[in-house]
């Protein structure tokens, strides 16, 4: 069983030929809405990968709430730990350029109400060997409480240290498995502007200090990880990206599902890398998350 404690958003997505520079206005080519939020995205990815998933979080009492939960409901995720509060549903304002790159502004709203008490409620019904997945779009105190309680109960914890908050480096060291992109890892390691060799050395040092599994996603270059003292690498697929918005969350959810299913770490890593690539072939976050059958066909 995987429990995701995290954010639930409605994504408001504008497309344009190129991303604007600071202070610049550019013409848009399209607009759409899609269910999102890093927590909900990762929960849906794990569910589509075949895992049993519970989503713990909050939505508002507004018109965005139903749409934000629609795909999770459709996929059969357990939403009994998702509360409705007197605040707007969280939103992400996304601009996607013609090359698939994006810029995002996240407004927490209801996600800011996910409390330490909510974390305890979620963990009280979990057992040793279950998986807790976290990100940083809910309050840092809630994440910290959940990580500490998971360790006490023998529950495997996975944290994706995104977005890059001031607490990311401290909280990242508390989990059994930490997932970061290149920029986020530099904060975690306390080093900036490092090359590939220095990054690997810093990953090994962090692994030795904390004992945790350290995973760094490298975009088109795939992923590198240090697990049980060994270096693992996995490549995604050679693709022309349409939209990279949900790729990282898809990777996280598929990795959690693979490990929860008992896959060897290297196999879970490869599966997650392929799933992340496939998520770049469609627009939007949750609509682009591939099904397990699609991933299996490309492995």
GROMACS .gro file of N, CA and C in nm, residues 8-12 33-37 63-69 89-94 111:
model
   72
    8UNK      N    1  -0.294   1.878  -0.401
    8UNK     CA    2  -0.394   1.851  -0.504
    8UNK      C    3  -0.427   1.986  -0.568
    9UNK      N    4  -0.409   1.998  -0.698
    9UNK     CA    5  -0.428   2.126  -0.767
    9UNK      C    6  -0.516   2.112  -0.889
   10UNK      N    7  -0.562   2.224  -0.936
   10UNK     CA    8  -0.612   2.235  -1.072
   10UNK      C    9  -0.507   2.314  -1.151
   11UNK      N   10  -0.460   2.255  -1.259
   11UNK     CA   11  -0.359   2.320  -1.343
   11UNK      C   12  -0.427   2.406  -1.449
   12UNK      N   13  -0.380   2.529  -1.463
   12UNK     CA   14  -0.428   2.622  -1.565
   12UNK      C   15  -0.313   2.641  -1.663
   33UNK      N   16  -0.728   2.326  -1.897
   33UNK     CA   17  -0.718   2.295  -1.754
   33UNK      C   18  -0.700   2.145  -1.739
   34UNK      N   19  -0.631   2.106  -1.631
   34UNK     CA   20  -0.610   1.963  -1.605
   34UNK      C   21  -0.585   1.944  -1.456
   35UNK      N   22  -0.626   1.830  -1.406
   35UNK     CA   23  -0.598   1.796  -1.267
   35UNK      C   24  -0.447   1.788  -1.247
   36UNK      N   25  -0.399   1.837  -1.132
   36UNK     CA   26  -0.255   1.836  -1.106
   36UNK      C   27  -0.225   1.842  -0.958
   37UNK      N   28  -0.112   1.900  -0.925
   37UNK     CA   29  -0.060   1.898  -0.790
   37UNK      C   30   0.038   1.783  -0.778
   63UNK      N   31  -1.546   2.526  -0.743
   63UNK     CA   32  -1.574   2.453  -0.867
   63UNK      C   33  -1.454   2.375  -0.918
   64UNK      N   34  -1.333   2.405  -0.871
   64UNK     CA   35  -1.215   2.332  -0.917
   64UNK      C   36  -1.199   2.197  -0.848
   65UNK      N   37  -1.262   2.178  -0.733
   65UNK     CA   38  -1.236   2.058  -0.651
   65UNK      C   39  -1.270   1.929  -0.725
   66UNK      N   40  -1.388   1.925  -0.786
   66UNK     CA   41  -1.431   1.802  -0.853
   66UNK      C   42  -1.336   1.764  -0.965
   67UNK      N   43  -1.298   1.862  -1.046
   67UNK     CA   44  -1.206   1.834  -1.155
   67UNK      C   45  -1.069   1.792  -1.108
   68UNK      N   46  -1.025   1.849  -0.995
   68UNK     CA   47  -0.893   1.816  -0.943
   68UNK      C   48  -0.884   1.671  -0.897
   69UNK      N   49  -0.998   1.613  -0.860
   69UNK     CA   50  -0.999   1.475  -0.810
   69UNK      C   51  -1.051   1.373  -0.912
   89UNK      N   52  -0.941   2.561  -0.390
   89UNK     CA   53  -0.855   2.449  -0.430
   89UNK      C   54  -0.722   2.506  -0.481
   90UNK      N   55  -0.613   2.438  -0.454
   90UNK     CA   56  -0.482   2.483  -0.502
   90UNK      C   57  -0.478   2.491  -0.654
   91UNK      N   58  -0.399   2.583  -0.704
   91UNK     CA   59  -0.385   2.599  -0.849
   91UNK      C   60  -0.238   2.607  -0.888
   92UNK      N   61  -0.210   2.562  -1.010
   92UNK     CA   62  -0.079   2.580  -1.070
   92UNK      C   63  -0.099   2.651  -1.203
   93UNK      N   64  -0.028   2.761  -1.222
   93UNK     CA   65  -0.039   2.842  -1.343
   93UNK      C   66   0.084   2.812  -1.429
   94UNK      N   67   0.060   2.744  -1.540
   94UNK     CA   68   0.168   2.682  -1.617
   94UNK      C   69   0.175   2.744  -1.757
  111UNK      N   70  -0.409   2.344  -0.001
  111UNK     CA   71  -0.294   2.259   0.034
  111UNK      C   72  -0.222   2.308   0.159
   0.00000   0.00000   0.00000
